[in-house]
Amino acid sequence: RPPRSTLFPYTTLFRSQQMPVDFERFDRVIEVVSSDERDRLQARERWRAYRQAGHEPLRHDLSQGTA
């Protein structure tokens, strides 16, 4: 892996129902979650898994028109 840049950290855009196995290799993980209830339930499970792994996820609700 090339040296890290503070201006452009390693980021992945994630759109799946399963947590990425190697998510810790990224500085930032962005998940897109739809308003579908099943999708949201799975996202909540991933949220808990991120927290159990020692990370503090941030939520941005774009459906409200503001980030």
mmCIF file with all atom_site columns, C-alpha atoms in Angstrom:
data_model
loop_
_atom_site.group_PDB
_atom_site.id
_atom_site.type_symbol
_atom_site.label_atom_id
_atom_site.label_alt_id
_atom_site.label_comp_id
_atom_site.label_asym_id
_atom_site.label_entity_id
_atom_site.label_seq_id
_atom_site.pdbx_PDB_ins_code
_atom_site.Cartn_x
_atom_site.Cartn_y
_atom_site.Cartn_z
_atom_site.occupancy
_atom_site.B_iso_or_equiv
_atom_site.pdbx_formal_charge
_atom_site.auth_seq_id
_atom_site.auth_comp_id
_atom_site.auth_asym_id
_atom_site.auth_atom_id
_atom_site.pdbx_PDB_model_num
ATOM 1  C CA . ARG A 1 1  ? 0.000   0.000  0.000  1.00 0.00 ? 1  ARG A CA 1
ATOM 2  C CA . PRO A 1 2  ? 1.422   3.431  -0.910 1.00 0.00 ? 2  PRO A CA 1
ATOM 3  C CA . PRO A 1 3  ? 2.094   6.010  1.838  1.00 0.00 ? 3  PRO A CA 1
ATOM 4  C CA . ARG A 1 4  ? -1.010  7.624  3.340  1.00 0.00 ? 4  ARG A CA 1
ATOM 5  C CA . SER A 1 5  ? -2.001  11.105 2.362  1.00 0.00 ? 5  SER A CA 1
ATOM 6  C CA . THR A 1 6  ? -3.747  13.287 4.903  1.00 0.00 ? 6  THR A CA 1
ATOM 7  C CA . LEU A 1 7  ? -5.501  15.082 2.052  1.00 0.00 ? 7  LEU A CA 1
ATOM 8  C CA . PHE A 1 8  ? -6.763  11.935 0.346  1.00 0.00 ? 8  PHE A CA 1
ATOM 9  C CA . PRO A 1 9  ? -7.162  9.090  2.855  1.00 0.00 ? 9  PRO A CA 1
ATOM 10 C CA . TYR A 1 10 ? -8.036  5.613  1.616  1.00 0.00 ? 10 TYR A CA 1
ATOM 11 C CA . THR A 1 11 ? -11.803 5.538  1.316  1.00 0.00 ? 11 THR A CA 1
ATOM 12 C CA . THR A 1 12 ? -14.227 2.928  0.065  1.00 0.00 ? 12 THR A CA 1
ATOM 13 C CA . LEU A 1 13 ? -17.857 3.386  -0.934 1.00 0.00 ? 13 LEU A CA 1
ATOM 14 C CA . PHE A 1 14 ? -19.702 0.334  0.261  1.00 0.00 ? 14 PHE A CA 1
ATOM 15 C CA . ARG A 1 15 ? -23.121 -0.774 -0.992 1.00 0.00 ? 15 ARG A CA 1
ATOM 16 C CA . SER A 1 16 ? -23.859 -4.318 0.088  1.00 0.00 ? 16 SER A CA 1
ATOM 17 C CA . GLN A 1 17 ? -25.801 -6.212 2.710  1.00 0.00 ? 17 GLN A CA 1
ATOM 18 C CA . GLN A 1 18 ? -22.703 -7.755 4.259  1.00 0.00 ? 18 GLN A CA 1
ATOM 19 C CA . MET A 1 19 ? -19.951 -5.998 6.132  1.00 0.00 ? 19 MET A CA 1
ATOM 20 C CA . PRO A 1 20 ? -16.701 -5.831 4.138  1.00 0.00 ? 20 PRO A CA 1
ATOM 21 C CA . VAL A 1 21 ? -14.258 -8.347 5.596  1.00 0.00 ? 21 VAL A CA 1
ATOM 22 C CA . ASP A 1 22 ? -11.236 -6.067 5.144  1.00 0.00 ? 22 ASP A CA 1
ATOM 23 C CA . PHE A 1 23 ? -12.852 -2.745 6.086  1.00 0.00 ? 23 PHE A CA 1
ATOM 24 C CA . GLU A 1 24 ? -10.084 -1.921 8.572  1.00 0.00 ? 24 GLU A CA 1
ATOM 25 C CA . ARG A 1 25 ? -7.575  -1.411 5.779  1.00 0.00 ? 25 ARG A CA 1
ATOM 26 C CA . PHE A 1 26 ? -9.442  1.765  4.810  1.00 0.00 ? 26 PHE A CA 1
ATOM 27 C CA . ASP A 1 27 ? -9.239  5.089  6.623  1.00 0.00 ? 27 ASP A CA 1
ATOM 28 C CA . ARG A 1 28 ? -12.895 5.702  5.876  1.00 0.00 ? 28 ARG A CA 1
ATOM 29 C CA . VAL A 1 29 ? -15.841 3.530  4.868  1.00 0.00 ? 29 VAL A CA 1
ATOM 30 C CA . ILE A 1 30 ? -18.924 5.139  3.373  1.00 0.00 ? 30 ILE A CA 1
ATOM 31 C CA . GLU A 1 31 ? -22.079 3.052  3.335  1.00 0.00 ? 31 GLU A CA 1
ATOM 32 C CA . VAL A 1 32 ? -25.183 3.928  1.346  1.00 0.00 ? 32 VAL A CA 1
ATOM 33 C CA . VAL A 1 33 ? -28.329 2.614  3.013  1.00 0.00 ? 33 VAL A CA 1
ATOM 34 C CA . SER A 1 34 ? -31.728 2.875  1.357  1.00 0.00 ? 34 SER A CA 1
ATOM 35 C CA . SER A 1 35 ? -34.995 3.596  3.127  1.00 0.00 ? 35 SER A CA 1
ATOM 36 C CA . ASP A 1 36 ? -36.026 -0.042 2.697  1.00 0.00 ? 36 ASP A CA 1
ATOM 37 C CA . GLU A 1 37 ? -36.633 -1.477 6.186  1.00 0.00 ? 37 GLU A CA 1
ATOM 38 C CA . ARG A 1 38 ? -34.741 -4.719 5.502  1.00 0.00 ? 38 ARG A CA 1
ATOM 39 C CA . ASP A 1 39 ? -31.757 -2.719 4.237  1.00 0.00 ? 39 ASP A CA 1
ATOM 40 C CA . ARG A 1 40 ? -31.878 -0.507 7.336  1.00 0.00 ? 40 ARG A CA 1
ATOM 41 C CA . LEU A 1 41 ? -32.007 -3.512 9.692  1.00 0.00 ? 41 LEU A CA 1
ATOM 42 C CA . GLN A 1 42 ? -28.921 -5.001 8.068  1.00 0.00 ? 42 GLN A CA 1
ATOM 43 C CA . ALA A 1 43 ? -27.170 -1.624 8.277  1.00 0.00 ? 43 ALA A CA 1
ATOM 44 C CA . ARG A 1 44 ? -27.931 -1.487 12.005 1.00 0.00 ? 44 ARG A CA 1
ATOM 45 C CA . GLU A 1 45 ? -26.264 -4.883 12.426 1.00 0.00 ? 45 GLU A CA 1
ATOM 46 C CA . ARG A 1 46 ? -23.169 -3.626 10.592 1.00 0.00 ? 46 ARG A CA 1
ATOM 47 C CA . TRP A 1 47 ? -23.214 -0.474 12.756 1.00 0.00 ? 47 TRP A CA 1
ATOM 48 C CA . ARG A 1 48 ? -23.048 -2.630 15.882 1.00 0.00 ? 48 ARG A CA 1
ATOM 49 C CA . ALA A 1 49 ? -20.240 -4.719 14.353 1.00 0.00 ? 49 ALA A CA 1
ATOM 50 C CA . TYR A 1 50 ? -18.209 -1.580 13.549 1.00 0.00 ? 50 TYR A CA 1
ATOM 51 C CA . ARG A 1 51 ? -18.640 -0.430 17.146 1.00 0.00 ? 51 ARG A CA 1
ATOM 52 C CA . GLN A 1 52 ? -17.652 -3.844 18.508 1.00 0.00 ? 52 GLN A CA 1
ATOM 53 C CA . ALA A 1 53 ? -14.511 -3.604 16.371 1.00 0.00 ? 53 ALA A CA 1
ATOM 54 C CA . GLY A 1 54 ? -13.661 -0.354 18.181 1.00 0.00 ? 54 GLY A CA 1
ATOM 55 C CA . HIS A 1 55 ? -14.891 2.174  15.608 1.00 0.00 ? 55 HIS A CA 1
ATOM 56 C CA . GLU A 1 56 ? -17.352 5.009  16.137 1.00 0.00 ? 56 GLU A CA 1
ATOM 57 C CA . PRO A 1 57 ? -19.557 5.308  13.033 1.00 0.00 ? 57 PRO A CA 1
ATOM 58 C CA . LEU A 1 58 ? -21.054 8.650  12.036 1.00 0.00 ? 58 LEU A CA 1
ATOM 59 C CA . ARG A 1 59 ? -24.523 8.899  10.532 1.00 0.00 ? 59 ARG A CA 1
ATOM 60 C CA . HIS A 1 60 ? -25.494 11.366 7.814  1.00 0.00 ? 60 HIS A CA 1
ATOM 61 C CA . ASP A 1 61 ? -29.189 11.246 6.870  1.00 0.00 ? 61 ASP A CA 1
ATOM 62 C CA . LEU A 1 62 ? -29.340 12.587 3.349  1.00 0.00 ? 62 LEU A CA 1
ATOM 63 C CA . SER A 1 63 ? -33.072 11.944 3.051  1.00 0.00 ? 63 SER A CA 1
ATOM 64 C CA . GLN A 1 64 ? -33.676 15.081 5.134  1.00 0.00 ? 64 GLN A CA 1
ATOM 65 C CA . GLY A 1 65 ? -31.945 17.290 2.570  1.00 0.00 ? 65 GLY A CA 1
ATOM 66 C CA . THR A 1 66 ? -28.961 18.133 4.801  1.00 0.00 ? 66 THR A CA 1
ATOM 67 C CA . ALA A 1 67 ? -25.814 16.222 5.606  1.00 0.00 ? 67 ALA A CA 1
#
